[in-house]
Amino acid sequence: MLTLVHEDIYVYIDKIEEQIQSFSGTSEFVLNNVAYGSIVDQGVIEINATSGAYTSLTLSTGTETLSINQPLSAGDKIVVDLRERFYTLNEAPFLLDGFLELEDDKDNTLALSLTGTGTTEVKYKRNQIVENQMDLYFCTGIDISDNTEIIKRTNVKGETKIYKTAKKEYQWSINGLWNDTEIQKFNSSSGLFRLRLVDEDGVEMEKLANCIISSFQKNSSDSGDYTYTLNGTFEKIFD
């Protein structure tokens, strides 16, 4: 561990990258979506029938079940977009009465079951944390803010009323990065990453989920070199 923010906090950047589970089988499949310390990406499931015929399929989390009563023959493809709750058979959309909701900060398991006889190929695409074991080389500080949105409204009498809502805005900034090599650690294909803060004993303190970079600054340092400051937002804090 090298970060040394105030000499006792270390910062790890865990990228969020697309992960794909691929299967080939007959009728029973188990899909995993690990979201410990992060916001779950519901993902997209592709089901391709390569032989035989099926009358229906179900997806279950153990507490919720999504039933899809669509016949599936060799060459047919069903796409179940859990992100957008959008479903297609051979690119033609169809409607369902319900939906599934995977949970944050949990190892989610989806059981896929097809009724019928044949073989299928299944792909489950979702963005997921790729934990990084190399922390930042050095930075002089990290700031985290948690602000509750305040709304002001003026009534017909011209009086201003202030309303505090449940909506929160989370912001982060990292100061004093030594070089642009360290900045490359923040890049991910999804544009998202998680900041993980660890104390000097190796105990995880906080995880800032779904971070993005909103601004970048370059400053001259006392030694005459440049240092860098990154600012951005995130969606949720996990302890």
JSON list of C-alpha atoms in Angstrom, two decimals:
[
{"chain": "A", "resi": 1, "resn": "MET", "atom": "CA", "xyz": [0.00, 0.00, 0.00]},
{"chain": "A", "resi": 2, "resn": "LEU", "atom": "CA", "xyz": [1.47, 3.33, -1.09]},
{"chain": "A", "resi": 3, "resn": "THR", "atom": "CA", "xyz": [-1.21, 6.02, -1.27]},
{"chain": "A", "resi": 4, "resn": "LEU", "atom": "CA", "xyz": [-0.57, 7.64, 2.11]},
{"chain": "A", "resi": 5, "resn": "VAL", "atom": "CA", "xyz": [-3.40, 10.16, 2.31]},
{"chain": "A", "resi": 6, "resn": "HIS", "atom": "CA", "xyz": [-2.71, 11.82, 5.67]},
{"chain": "A", "resi": 7, "resn": "GLU", "atom": "CA", "xyz": [-0.33, 8.87, 6.24]},
{"chain": "A", "resi": 8, "resn": "ASP", "atom": "CA", "xyz": [-3.05, 6.39, 7.17]},
{"chain": "A", "resi": 9, "resn": "ILE", "atom": "CA", "xyz": [-5.59, 6.07, 4.32]},
{"chain": "A", "resi": 10, "resn": "TYR", "atom": "CA", "xyz": [-4.99, 4.14, 1.11]},
{"chain": "A", "resi": 11, "resn": "VAL", "atom": "CA", "xyz": [-7.04, 4.57, -2.06]},
{"chain": "A", "resi": 12, "resn": "TYR", "atom": "CA", "xyz": [-7.83, 1.77, -4.51]},
{"chain": "A", "resi": 13, "resn": "ILE", "atom": "CA", "xyz": [-9.56, 2.27, -7.87]},
{"chain": "A", "resi": 14, "resn": "ASP", "atom": "CA", "xyz": [-11.68, -0.75, -8.78]},
{"chain": "A", "resi": 15, "resn": "LYS", "atom": "CA", "xyz": [-12.73, -0.54, -12.41]},
{"chain": "A", "resi": 16, "resn": "ILE", "atom": "CA", "xyz": [-16.25, -1.45, -13.50]},
{"chain": "A", "resi": 17, "resn": "GLU", "atom": "CA", "xyz": [-15.97, -3.50, -16.67]},
{"chain": "A", "resi": 18, "resn": "GLU", "atom": "CA", "xyz": [-18.34, -5.58, -18.76]},
{"chain": "A", "resi": 19, "resn": "GLN", "atom": "CA", "xyz": [-18.32, -9.22, -17.73]},
{"chain": "A", "resi": 20, "resn": "ILE", "atom": "CA", "xyz": [-19.85, -12.01, -19.81]},
{"chain": "A", "resi": 21, "resn": "GLN", "atom": "CA", "xyz": [-20.93, -15.42, -18.56]},
{"chain": "A", "resi": 22, "resn": "SER", "atom": "CA", "xyz": [-21.38, -17.92, -21.40]},
{"chain": "A", "resi": 23, "resn": "PHE", "atom": "CA", "xyz": [-23.08, -21.32, -21.17]},
{"chain": "A", "resi": 24, "resn": "SER", "atom": "CA", "xyz": [-24.12, -24.14, -23.47]},
{"chain": "A", "resi": 25, "resn": "GLY", "atom": "CA", "xyz": [-26.58, -26.73, -22.24]},
{"chain": "A", "resi": 26, "resn": "THR", "atom": "CA", "xyz": [-30.11, -28.08, -22.32]},
{"chain": "A", "resi": 27, "resn": "SER", "atom": "CA", "xyz": [-32.55, -26.49, -19.90]},
{"chain": "A", "resi": 28, "resn": "GLU", "atom": "CA", "xyz": [-31.04, -25.42, -16.54]},
{"chain": "A", "resi": 29, "resn": "PHE", "atom": "CA", "xyz": [-28.55, -22.57, -16.03]},
{"chain": "A", "resi": 30, "resn": "VAL", "atom": "CA", "xyz": [-27.28, -20.58, -13.04]},
{"chain": "A", "resi": 31, "resn": "LEU", "atom": "CA", "xyz": [-26.22, -16.96, -13.65]},
{"chain": "A", "resi": 32, "resn": "ASN", "atom": "CA", "xyz": [-24.26, -14.89, -11.12]},
{"chain": "A", "resi": 33, "resn": "ASN", "atom": "CA", "xyz": [-24.04, -11.16, -10.58]},
{"chain": "A", "resi": 34, "resn": "VAL", "atom": "CA", "xyz": [-21.69, -10.26, -7.72]},
{"chain": "A", "resi": 35, "resn": "ALA", "atom": "CA", "xyz": [-22.39, -6.77, -6.38]},
{"chain": "A", "resi": 36, "resn": "TYR", "atom": "CA", "xyz": [-20.78, -6.71, -2.94]},
{"chain": "A", "resi": 37, "resn": "GLY", "atom": "CA", "xyz": [-19.96, -3.12, -1.98]},
{"chain": "A", "resi": 38, "resn": "SER", "atom": "CA", "xyz": [-21.40, -1.80, -5.24]},
{"chain": "A", "resi": 39, "resn": "ILE", "atom": "CA", "xyz": [-24.54, -0.86, -7.15]},
{"chain": "A", "resi": 40, "resn": "VAL", "atom": "CA", "xyz": [-25.75, -3.81, -9.18]},
{"chain": "A", "resi": 41, "resn": "ASP", "atom": "CA", "xyz": [-25.99, -3.58, -12.96]},
{"chain": "A", "resi": 42, "resn": "GLN", "atom": "CA", "xyz": [-29.04, -5.69, -13.81]},
{"chain": "A", "resi": 43, "resn": "GLY", "atom": "CA", "xyz": [-27.53, -6.73, -17.15]},
{"chain": "A", "resi": 44, "resn": "VAL", "atom": "CA", "xyz": [-28.77, -8.34, -20.36]},
{"chain": "A", "resi": 45, "resn": "ILE", "atom": "CA", "xyz": [-29.42, -12.06, -20.97]},
{"chain": "A", "resi": 46, "resn": "GLU", "atom": "CA", "xyz": [-29.29, -13.58, -24.47]},
{"chain": "A", "resi": 47, "resn": "ILE", "atom": "CA", "xyz": [-30.83, -17.03, -25.00]},
{"chain": "A", "resi": 48, "resn": "ASN", "atom": "CA", "xyz": [-30.18, -18.77, -28.34]},
{"chain": "A", "resi": 49, "resn": "ALA", "atom": "CA", "xyz": [-31.88, -22.08, -29.16]},
{"chain": "A", "resi": 50, "resn": "THR", "atom": "CA", "xyz": [-29.49, -24.20, -31.23]},
{"chain": "A", "resi": 51, "resn": "SER", "atom": "CA", "xyz": [-31.67, -27.31, -31.51]},
{"chain": "A", "resi": 52, "resn": "GLY", "atom": "CA", "xyz": [-34.99, -28.74, -30.36]},
{"chain": "A", "resi": 53, "resn": "ALA", "atom": "CA", "xyz": [-38.00, -26.75, -29.22]},
{"chain": "A", "resi": 54, "resn": "TYR", "atom": "CA", "xyz": [-39.09, -25.06, -25.98]},
{"chain": "A", "resi": 55, "resn": "THR", "atom": "CA", "xyz": [-42.53, -23.82, -24.92]},
{"chain": "A", "resi": 56, "resn": "SER", "atom": "CA", "xyz": [-41.50, -21.32, -22.22]},
{"chain": "A", "resi": 57, "resn": "LEU", "atom": "CA", "xyz": [-38.78, -20.25, -19.80]},
{"chain": "A", "resi": 58, "resn": "THR", "atom": "CA", "xyz": [-38.51, -18.77, -16.31]},
{"chain": "A", "resi": 59, "resn": "LEU", "atom": "CA", "xyz": [-35.96, -16.59, -14.55]},
{"chain": "A", "resi": 60, "resn": "SER", "atom": "CA", "xyz": [-35.90, -16.66, -10.75]},
{"chain": "A", "resi": 61, "resn": "THR", "atom": "CA", "xyz": [-33.95, -14.89, -8.00]},
{"chain": "A", "resi": 62, "resn": "GLY", "atom": "CA", "xyz": [-35.33, -17.24, -5.35]},
{"chain": "A", "resi": 63, "resn": "THR", "atom": "CA", "xyz": [-37.84, -14.63, -4.17]},
{"chain": "A", "resi": 64, "resn": "GLU", "atom": "CA", "xyz": [-39.13, -13.33, -7.53]},
{"chain": "A", "resi": 65, "resn": "THR", "atom": "CA", "xyz": [-39.88, -15.21, -10.75]},
{"chain": "A", "resi": 66, "resn": "LEU", "atom": "CA", "xyz": [-40.22, -13.88, -14.29]},
{"chain": "A", "resi": 67, "resn": "SER", "atom": "CA", "xyz": [-42.23, -16.18, -16.58]},
{"chain": "A", "resi": 68, "resn": "ILE", "atom": "CA", "xyz": [-41.76, -15.88, -20.36]},
{"chain": "A", "resi": 69, "resn": "ASN", "atom": "CA", "xyz": [-44.38, -17.87, -22.25]},
{"chain": "A", "resi": 70, "resn": "GLN", "atom": "CA", "xyz": [-42.79, -17.59, -25.68]},
{"chain": "A", "resi": 71, "resn": "PRO", "atom": "CA", "xyz": [-42.13, -20.69, -27.83]},
{"chain": "A", "resi": 72, "resn": "LEU", "atom": "CA", "xyz": [-38.51, -21.09, -28.79]},
{"chain": "A", "resi": 73, "resn": "SER", "atom": "CA", "xyz": [-37.29, -23.24, -31.69]},
{"chain": "A", "resi": 74, "resn": "ALA", "atom": "CA", "xyz": [-33.87, -23.86, -33.21]},
{"chain": "A", "resi": 75, "resn": "GLY", "atom": "CA", "xyz": [-32.49, -20.55, -34.51]},
{"chain": "A", "resi": 76, "resn": "ASP", "atom": "CA", "xyz": [-34.67, -18.38, -32.26]},
{"chain": "A", "resi": 77, "resn": "LYS", "atom": "CA", "xyz": [-33.17, -15.80, -29.92]},
{"chain": "A", "resi": 78, "resn": "ILE", "atom": "CA", "xyz": [-34.70, -14.22, -26.84]},
{"chain": "A", "resi": 79, "resn": "VAL", "atom": "CA", "xyz": [-33.10, -11.13, -25.27]},
{"chain": "A", "resi": 80, "resn": "VAL", "atom": "CA", "xyz": [-34.06, -10.25, -21.69]},
{"chain": "A", "resi": 81, "resn": "ASP", "atom": "CA", "xyz": [-32.84, -6.73, -20.91]},
{"chain": "A", "resi": 82, "resn": "LEU", "atom": "CA", "xyz": [-33.13, -6.47, -17.13]},
{"chain": "A", "resi": 83, "resn": "ARG", "atom": "CA", "xyz": [-31.73, -2.93, -17.18]},
{"chain": "A", "resi": 84, "resn": "GLU", "atom": "CA", "xyz": [-34.46, -1.44, -19.33]},
{"chain": "A", "resi": 85, "resn": "ARG", "atom": "CA", "xyz": [-37.12, -4.13, -18.70]},
{"chain": "A", "resi": 86, "resn": "PHE", "atom": "CA", "xyz": [-37.25, -4.69, -22.43]},
{"chain": "A", "resi": 87, "resn": "TYR", "atom": "CA", "xyz": [-37.72, -8.10, -24.03]},
{"chain": "A", "resi": 88, "resn": "THR", "atom": "CA", "xyz": [-37.45, -9.34, -27.63]},
{"chain": "A", "resi": 89, "resn": "LEU", "atom": "CA", "xyz": [-37.91, -12.57, -29.55]},
{"chain": "A", "resi": 90, "resn": "ASN", "atom": "CA", "xyz": [-35.93, -12.49, -32.82]},
{"chain": "A", "resi": 91, "resn": "GLU", "atom": "CA", "xyz": [-35.71, -8.67, -32.36]},
{"chain": "A", "resi": 92, "resn": "ALA", "atom": "CA", "xyz": [-39.52, -8.30, -32.09]},
{"chain": "A", "resi": 93, "resn": "PRO", "atom": "CA", "xyz": [-40.49, -6.82, -28.70]},
{"chain": "A", "resi": 94, "resn": "PHE", "atom": "CA", "xyz": [-43.01, -8.47, -26.39]},
{"chain": "A", "resi": 95, "resn": "LEU", "atom": "CA", "xyz": [-44.50, -7.47, -23.04]},
{"chain": "A", "resi": 96, "resn": "LEU", "atom": "CA", "xyz": [-44.39, -9.16, -19.65]},
{"chain": "A", "resi": 97, "resn": "ASP", "atom": "CA", "xyz": [-46.56, -8.61, -16.59]},
{"chain": "A", "resi": 98, "resn": "GLY", "atom": "CA", "xyz": [-43.69, -8.52, -14.11]},
{"chain": "A", "resi": 99, "resn": "PHE", "atom": "CA", "xyz": [-39.99, -7.85, -13.74]},
{"chain": "A", "resi": 100, "resn": "LEU", "atom": "CA", "xyz": [-36.97, -8.90, -11.67]},
{"chain": "A", "resi": 101, "resn": "GLU", "atom": "CA", "xyz": [-34.95, -6.56, -9.49]},
{"chain": "A", "resi": 102, "resn": "LEU", "atom": "CA", "xyz": [-31.45, -7.64, -8.43]},
{"chain": "A", "resi": 103, "resn": "GLU", "atom": "CA", "xyz": [-30.03, -6.11, -5.25]},
{"chain": "A", "resi": 104, "resn": "ASP", "atom": "CA", "xyz": [-27.08, -3.86, -4.47]},
{"chain": "A", "resi": 105, "resn": "ASP", "atom": "CA", "xyz": [-24.32, -5.09, -2.14]},
{"chain": "A", "resi": 106, "resn": "LYS", "atom": "CA", "xyz": [-25.17, -8.74, -2.69]},
{"chain": "A", "resi": 107, "resn": "ASP", "atom": "CA", "xyz": [-24.12, -11.87, -4.59]},
{"chain": "A", "resi": 108, "resn": "ASN", "atom": "CA", "xyz": [-27.17, -12.21, -6.85]},
{"chain": "A", "resi": 109, "resn": "THR", "atom": "CA", "xyz": [-28.02, -15.60, -8.34]},
{"chain": "A", "resi": 110, "resn": "LEU", "atom": "CA", "xyz": [-30.43, -16.05, -11.25]},
{"chain": "A", "resi": 111, "resn": "ALA", "atom": "CA", "xyz": [-31.83, -19.49, -12.08]},
{"chain": "A", "resi": 112, "resn": "LEU", "atom": "CA", "xyz": [-32.81, -19.89, -15.75]},
{"chain": "A", "resi": 113, "resn": "SER", "atom": "CA", "xyz": [-35.05, -22.82, -16.60]},
{"chain": "A", "resi": 114, "resn": "LEU", "atom": "CA", "xyz": [-36.42, -23.75, -20.04]},
{"chain": "A", "resi": 115, "resn": "THR", "atom": "CA", "xyz": [-39.38, -26.08, -20.60]},
{"chain": "A", "resi": 116, "resn": "GLY", "atom": "CA", "xyz": [-38.86, -28.39, -23.54]},
{"chain": "A", "resi": 117, "resn": "THR", "atom": "CA", "xyz": [-36.11, -30.45, -25.19]},
{"chain": "A", "resi": 118, "resn": "GLY", "atom": "CA", "xyz": [-33.07, -29.21, -27.06]},
{"chain": "A", "resi": 119, "resn": "THR", "atom": "CA", "xyz": [-29.82, -27.28, -26.62]},
{"chain": "A", "resi": 120, "resn": "THR", "atom": "CA", "xyz": [-29.30, -23.59, -25.99]},
{"chain": "A", "resi": 121, "resn": "GLU", "atom": "CA", "xyz": [-26.49, -21.07, -25.69]},
{"chain": "A", "resi": 122, "resn": "VAL", "atom": "CA", "xyz": [-26.84, -18.43, -22.98]},
{"chain": "A", "resi": 123, "resn": "LYS", "atom": "CA", "xyz": [-24.89, -15.20, -22.44]},
{"chain": "A", "resi": 124, "resn": "TYR", "atom": "CA", "xyz": [-25.25, -12.89, -19.45]},
{"chain": "A", "resi": 125, "resn": "LYS", "atom": "CA", "xyz": [-23.68, -9.46, -19.97]},
{"chain": "A", "resi": 126, "resn": "ARG", "atom": "CA", "xyz": [-23.39, -6.98, -17.12]},
{"chain": "A", "resi": 127, "resn": "ASN", "atom": "CA", "xyz": [-20.97, -4.41, -15.72]},
{"chain": "A", "resi": 128, "resn": "GLN", "atom": "CA", "xyz": [-19.26, -5.63, -12.59]},
{"chain": "A", "resi": 129, "resn": "ILE", "atom": "CA", "xyz": [-16.47, -4.62, -10.20]},
{"chain": "A", "resi": 130, "resn": "VAL", "atom": "CA", "xyz": [-12.96, -5.84, -11.05]},
{"chain": "A", "resi": 131, "resn": "GLU", "atom": "CA", "xyz": [-11.15, -5.47, -7.73]},
{"chain": "A", "resi": 132, "resn": "ASN", "atom": "CA", "xyz": [-7.71, -3.90, -7.99]},
{"chain": "A", "resi": 133, "resn": "GLN", "atom": "CA", "xyz": [-4.89, -4.80, -5.59]},
{"chain": "A", "resi": 134, "resn": "MET", "atom": "CA", "xyz": [-2.60, -1.88, -6.57]},
{"chain": "A", "resi": 135, "resn": "ASP", "atom": "CA", "xyz": [-3.49, 1.37, -4.88]},
{"chain": "A", "resi": 136, "resn": "LEU", "atom": "CA", "xyz": [-2.61, 4.90, -5.97]},
{"chain": "A", "resi": 137, "resn": "TYR", "atom": "CA", "xyz": [1.10, 5.60, -5.76]},
{"chain": "A", "resi": 138, "resn": "PHE", "atom": "CA", "xyz": [0.61, 8.90, -3.95]},
{"chain": "A", "resi": 139, "resn": "CYS", "atom": "CA", "xyz": [-1.93, 11.70, -3.46]},
{"chain": "A", "resi": 140, "resn": "THR", "atom": "CA", "xyz": [-2.11, 14.50, -0.91]},
{"chain": "A", "resi": 141, "resn": "GLY", "atom": "CA", "xyz": [-5.80, 14.30, -0.08]},
{"chain": "A", "resi": 142, "resn": "ILE", "atom": "CA", "xyz": [-9.24, 12.93, -0.81]},
{"chain": "A", "resi": 143, "resn": "ASP", "atom": "CA", "xyz": [-12.47, 14.78, -0.13]},
{"chain": "A", "resi": 144, "resn": "ILE", "atom": "CA", "xyz": [-15.97, 13.27, 0.03]},
{"chain": "A", "resi": 145, "resn": "SER", "atom": "CA", "xyz": [-19.19, 15.26, 0.34]},
{"chain": "A", "resi": 146, "resn": "ASP", "atom": "CA", "xyz": [-22.74, 14.06, 0.94]},
{"chain": "A", "resi": 147, "resn": "ASN", "atom": "CA", "xyz": [-25.28, 16.82, 0.28]},
{"chain": "A", "resi": 148, "resn": "THR", "atom": "CA", "xyz": [-29.05, 16.70, 0.64]},
{"chain": "A", "resi": 149, "resn": "GLU", "atom": "CA", "xyz": [-30.90, 18.58, -2.07]},
{"chain": "A", "resi": 150, "resn": "ILE", "atom": "CA", "xyz": [-32.62, 21.77, -0.90]},
{"chain": "A", "resi": 151, "resn": "ILE", "atom": "CA", "xyz": [-35.50, 23.16, -2.98]},
{"chain": "A", "resi": 152, "resn": "LYS", "atom": "CA", "xyz": [-36.81, 26.70, -2.64]},
{"chain": "A", "resi": 153, "resn": "ARG", "atom": "CA", "xyz": [-40.33, 27.66, -3.70]},
{"chain": "A", "resi": 154, "resn": "THR", "atom": "CA", "xyz": [-42.13, 31.00, -3.59]},
{"chain": "A", "resi": 155, "resn": "ASN", "atom": "CA", "xyz": [-45.85, 30.99, -2.76]},
{"chain": "A", "resi": 156, "resn": "VAL", "atom": "CA", "xyz": [-48.54, 33.39, -3.96]},
{"chain": "A", "resi": 157, "resn": "LYS", "atom": "CA", "xyz": [-47.77, 35.75, -1.05]},
{"chain": "A", "resi": 158, "resn": "GLY", "atom": "CA", "xyz": [-44.18, 36.09, -2.21]},
{"chain": "A", "resi": 159, "resn": "GLU", "atom": "CA", "xyz": [-42.89, 34.07, 0.72]},
{"chain": "A", "resi": 160, "resn": "THR", "atom": "CA", "xyz": [-39.97, 31.72, 0.11]},
{"chain": "A", "resi": 161, "resn": "LYS", "atom": "CA", "xyz": [-40.30, 28.24, 1.53]},
{"chain": "A", "resi": 162, "resn": "ILE", "atom": "CA", "xyz": [-37.39, 25.85, 1.82]},
{"chain": "A", "resi": 163, "resn": "TYR", "atom": "CA", "xyz": [-37.95, 22.11, 1.34]},
{"chain": "A", "resi": 164, "resn": "LYS", "atom": "CA", "xyz": [-35.41, 19.43, 2.21]},
{"chain": "A", "resi": 165, "resn": "THR", "atom": "CA", "xyz": [-35.80, 16.36, 0.01]},
{"chain": "A", "resi": 166, "resn": "ALA", "atom": "CA", "xyz": [-34.53, 12.79, 0.33]},
{"chain": "A", "resi": 167, "resn": "LYS", "atom": "CA", "xyz": [-32.46, 13.19, -2.83]},
{"chain": "A", "resi": 168, "resn": "LYS", "atom": "CA", "xyz": [-28.73, 13.29, -2.17]},
{"chain": "A", "resi": 169, "resn": "GLU", "atom": "CA", "xyz": [-25.77, 14.37, -4.24]},
{"chain": "A", "resi": 170, "resn": "TYR", "atom": "CA", "xyz": [-22.42, 12.69, -3.63]},
{"chain": "A", "resi": 171, "resn": "GLN", "atom": "CA", "xyz": [-19.14, 14.25, -4.75]},
{"chain": "A", "resi": 172, "resn": "TRP", "atom": "CA", "xyz": [-15.49, 13.25, -4.48]},
{"chain": "A", "resi": 173, "resn": "SER", "atom": "CA", "xyz": [-12.12, 14.81, -5.29]},
{"chain": "A", "resi": 174, "resn": "ILE", "atom": "CA", "xyz": [-8.56, 13.53, -5.18]},
{"chain": "A", "resi": 175, "resn": "ASN", "atom": "CA", "xyz": [-5.74, 16.07, -4.94]},
{"chain": "A", "resi": 176, "resn": "GLY", "atom": "CA", "xyz": [-2.00, 16.04, -5.56]},
{"chain": "A", "resi": 177, "resn": "LEU", "atom": "CA", "xyz": [-1.70, 13.11, -7.97]},
{"chain": "A", "resi": 178, "resn": "TRP", "atom": "CA", "xyz": [1.92, 13.03, -9.08]},
{"chain": "A", "resi": 179, "resn": "ASN", "atom": "CA", "xyz": [1.71, 12.10, -12.74]},
{"chain": "A", "resi": 180, "resn": "ASP", "atom": "CA", "xyz": [-0.64, 11.18, -15.55]},
{"chain": "A", "resi": 181, "resn": "THR", "atom": "CA", "xyz": [0.32, 7.51, -15.18]},
{"chain": "A", "resi": 182, "resn": "GLU", "atom": "CA", "xyz": [-1.71, 7.49, -11.97]},
{"chain": "A", "resi": 183, "resn": "ILE", "atom": "CA", "xyz": [-4.64, 9.08, -13.80]},
{"chain": "A", "resi": 184, "resn": "GLN", "atom": "CA", "xyz": [-4.76, 6.11, -16.19]},
{"chain": "A", "resi": 185, "resn": "LYS", "atom": "CA", "xyz": [-5.75, 3.93, -13.23]},
{"chain": "A", "resi": 186, "resn": "PHE", "atom": "CA", "xyz": [-9.17, 5.62, -13.29]},
{"chain": "A", "resi": 187, "resn": "ASN", "atom": "CA", "xyz": [-9.97, 4.65, -16.90]},
{"chain": "A", "resi": 188, "resn": "SER", "atom": "CA", "xyz": [-12.50, 1.90, -17.52]},
{"chain": "A", "resi": 189, "resn": "SER", "atom": "CA", "xyz": [-14.49, 0.79, -20.54]},
{"chain": "A", "resi": 190, "resn": "SER", "atom": "CA", "xyz": [-17.77, 1.67, -18.80]},
{"chain": "A", "resi": 191, "resn": "GLY", "atom": "CA", "xyz": [-16.56, 5.08, -17.63]},
{"chain": "A", "resi": 192, "resn": "LEU", "atom": "CA", "xyz": [-17.41, 3.99, -14.08]},
{"chain": "A", "resi": 193, "resn": "PHE", "atom": "CA", "xyz": [-15.21, 2.87, -11.20]},
{"chain": "A", "resi": 194, "resn": "ARG", "atom": "CA", "xyz": [-15.34, 2.36, -7.45]},
{"chain": "A", "resi": 195, "resn": "LEU", "atom": "CA", "xyz": [-13.10, 4.18, -4.97]},
{"chain": "A", "resi": 196, "resn": "ARG", "atom": "CA", "xyz": [-12.21, 1.93, -2.04]},
{"chain": "A", "resi": 197, "resn": "LEU", "atom": "CA", "xyz": [-10.64, 3.45, 1.09]},
{"chain": "A", "resi": 198, "resn": "VAL", "atom": "CA", "xyz": [-8.52, 1.22, 3.33]},
{"chain": "A", "resi": 199, "resn": "ASP", "atom": "CA", "xyz": [-6.84, 2.11, 6.62]},
{"chain": "A", "resi": 200, "resn": "GLU", "atom": "CA", "xyz": [-3.22, 1.42, 7.56]},
{"chain": "A", "resi": 201, "resn": "ASP", "atom": "CA", "xyz": [-4.18, -1.96, 9.08]},
{"chain": "A", "resi": 202, "resn": "GLY", "atom": "CA", "xyz": [-5.72, -3.11, 5.81]},
{"chain": "A", "resi": 203, "resn": "VAL", "atom": "CA", "xyz": [-9.32, -2.70, 7.02]},
{"chain": "A", "resi": 204, "resn": "GLU", "atom": "CA", "xyz": [-11.74, -1.37, 4.41]},
{"chain": "A", "resi": 205, "resn": "MET", "atom": "CA", "xyz": [-13.38, 1.88, 5.54]},
{"chain": "A", "resi": 206, "resn": "GLU", "atom": "CA", "xyz": [-15.71, 3.02, 2.77]},
{"chain": "A", "resi": 207, "resn": "LYS", "atom": "CA", "xyz": [-16.55, 2.17, -0.84]},
{"chain": "A", "resi": 208, "resn": "LEU", "atom": "CA", "xyz": [-17.77, 4.92, -3.16]},
{"chain": "A", "resi": 209, "resn": "ALA", "atom": "CA", "xyz": [-19.95, 3.25, -5.80]},
{"chain": "A", "resi": 210, "resn": "ASN", "atom": "CA", "xyz": [-20.35, 4.20, -9.47]},
{"chain": "A", "resi": 211, "resn": "CYS", "atom": "CA", "xyz": [-17.84, 7.04, -9.50]},
{"chain": "A", "resi": 212, "resn": "ILE", "atom": "CA", "xyz": [-17.36, 9.17, -12.61]},
{"chain": "A", "resi": 213, "resn": "ILE", "atom": "CA", "xyz": [-14.88, 11.97, -13.37]},
{"chain": "A", "resi": 214, "resn": "SER", "atom": "CA", "xyz": [-16.51, 15.33, -14.06]},
{"chain": "A", "resi": 215, "resn": "SER", "atom": "CA", "xyz": [-13.46, 17.63, -14.07]},
{"chain": "A", "resi": 216, "resn": "PHE", "atom": "CA", "xyz": [-9.67, 17.51, -14.26]},
{"chain": "A", "resi": 217, "resn": "GLN", "atom": "CA", "xyz": [-7.13, 20.12, -13.15]},
{"chain": "A", "resi": 218, "resn": "LYS", "atom": "CA", "xyz": [-3.38, 20.39, -13.58]},
{"chain": "A", "resi": 219, "resn": "ASN", "atom": "CA", "xyz": [-1.39, 22.47, -11.09]},
{"chain": "A", "resi": 220, "resn": "SER", "atom": "CA", "xyz": [2.27, 23.33, -10.55]},
{"chain": "A", "resi": 221, "resn": "SER", "atom": "CA", "xyz": [3.83, 21.88, -7.40]},
{"chain": "A", "resi": 222, "resn": "ASP", "atom": "CA", "xyz": [6.49, 23.24, -5.04]},
{"chain": "A", "resi": 223, "resn": "SER", "atom": "CA", "xyz": [9.11, 21.19, -6.87]},
{"chain": "A", "resi": 224, "resn": "GLY", "atom": "CA", "xyz": [8.18, 22.75, -10.21]},
{"chain": "A", "resi": 225, "resn": "ASP", "atom": "CA", "xyz": [6.45, 19.61, -11.50]},
{"chain": "A", "resi": 226, "resn": "TYR", "atom": "CA", "xyz": [2.77, 19.26, -12.28]},
{"chain": "A", "resi": 227, "resn": "THR", "atom": "CA", "xyz": [0.28, 17.64, -9.93]},
{"chain": "A", "resi": 228, "resn": "TYR", "atom": "CA", "xyz": [-3.25, 16.69, -10.86]},
{"chain": "A", "resi": 229, "resn": "THR", "atom": "CA", "xyz": [-6.66, 17.01, -9.23]},
{"chain": "A", "resi": 230, "resn": "LEU", "atom": "CA", "xyz": [-9.69, 14.93, -10.21]},
{"chain": "A", "resi": 231, "resn": "ASN", "atom": "CA", "xyz": [-13.27, 15.75, -9.26]},
{"chain": "A", "resi": 232, "resn": "GLY", "atom": "CA", "xyz": [-16.43, 13.78, -9.80]},
{"chain": "A", "resi": 233, "resn": "THR", "atom": "CA", "xyz": [-19.64, 12.33, -8.49]},
{"chain": "A", "resi": 234, "resn": "PHE", "atom": "CA", "xyz": [-20.74, 8.93, -7.19]},
{"chain": "A", "resi": 235, "resn": "GLU", "atom": "CA", "xyz": [-24.06, 7.31, -6.37]},
{"chain": "A", "resi": 236, "resn": "LYS", "atom": "CA", "xyz": [-23.78, 5.65, -2.98]},
{"chain": "A", "resi": 237, "resn": "ILE", "atom": "CA", "xyz": [-21.48, 4.91, -0.02]},
{"chain": "A", "resi": 238, "resn": "PHE", "atom": "CA", "xyz": [-21.04, 1.36, 1.26]},
{"chain": "A", "resi": 239, "resn": "ASP", "atom": "CA", "xyz": [-19.33, 0.70, 4.60]}
]
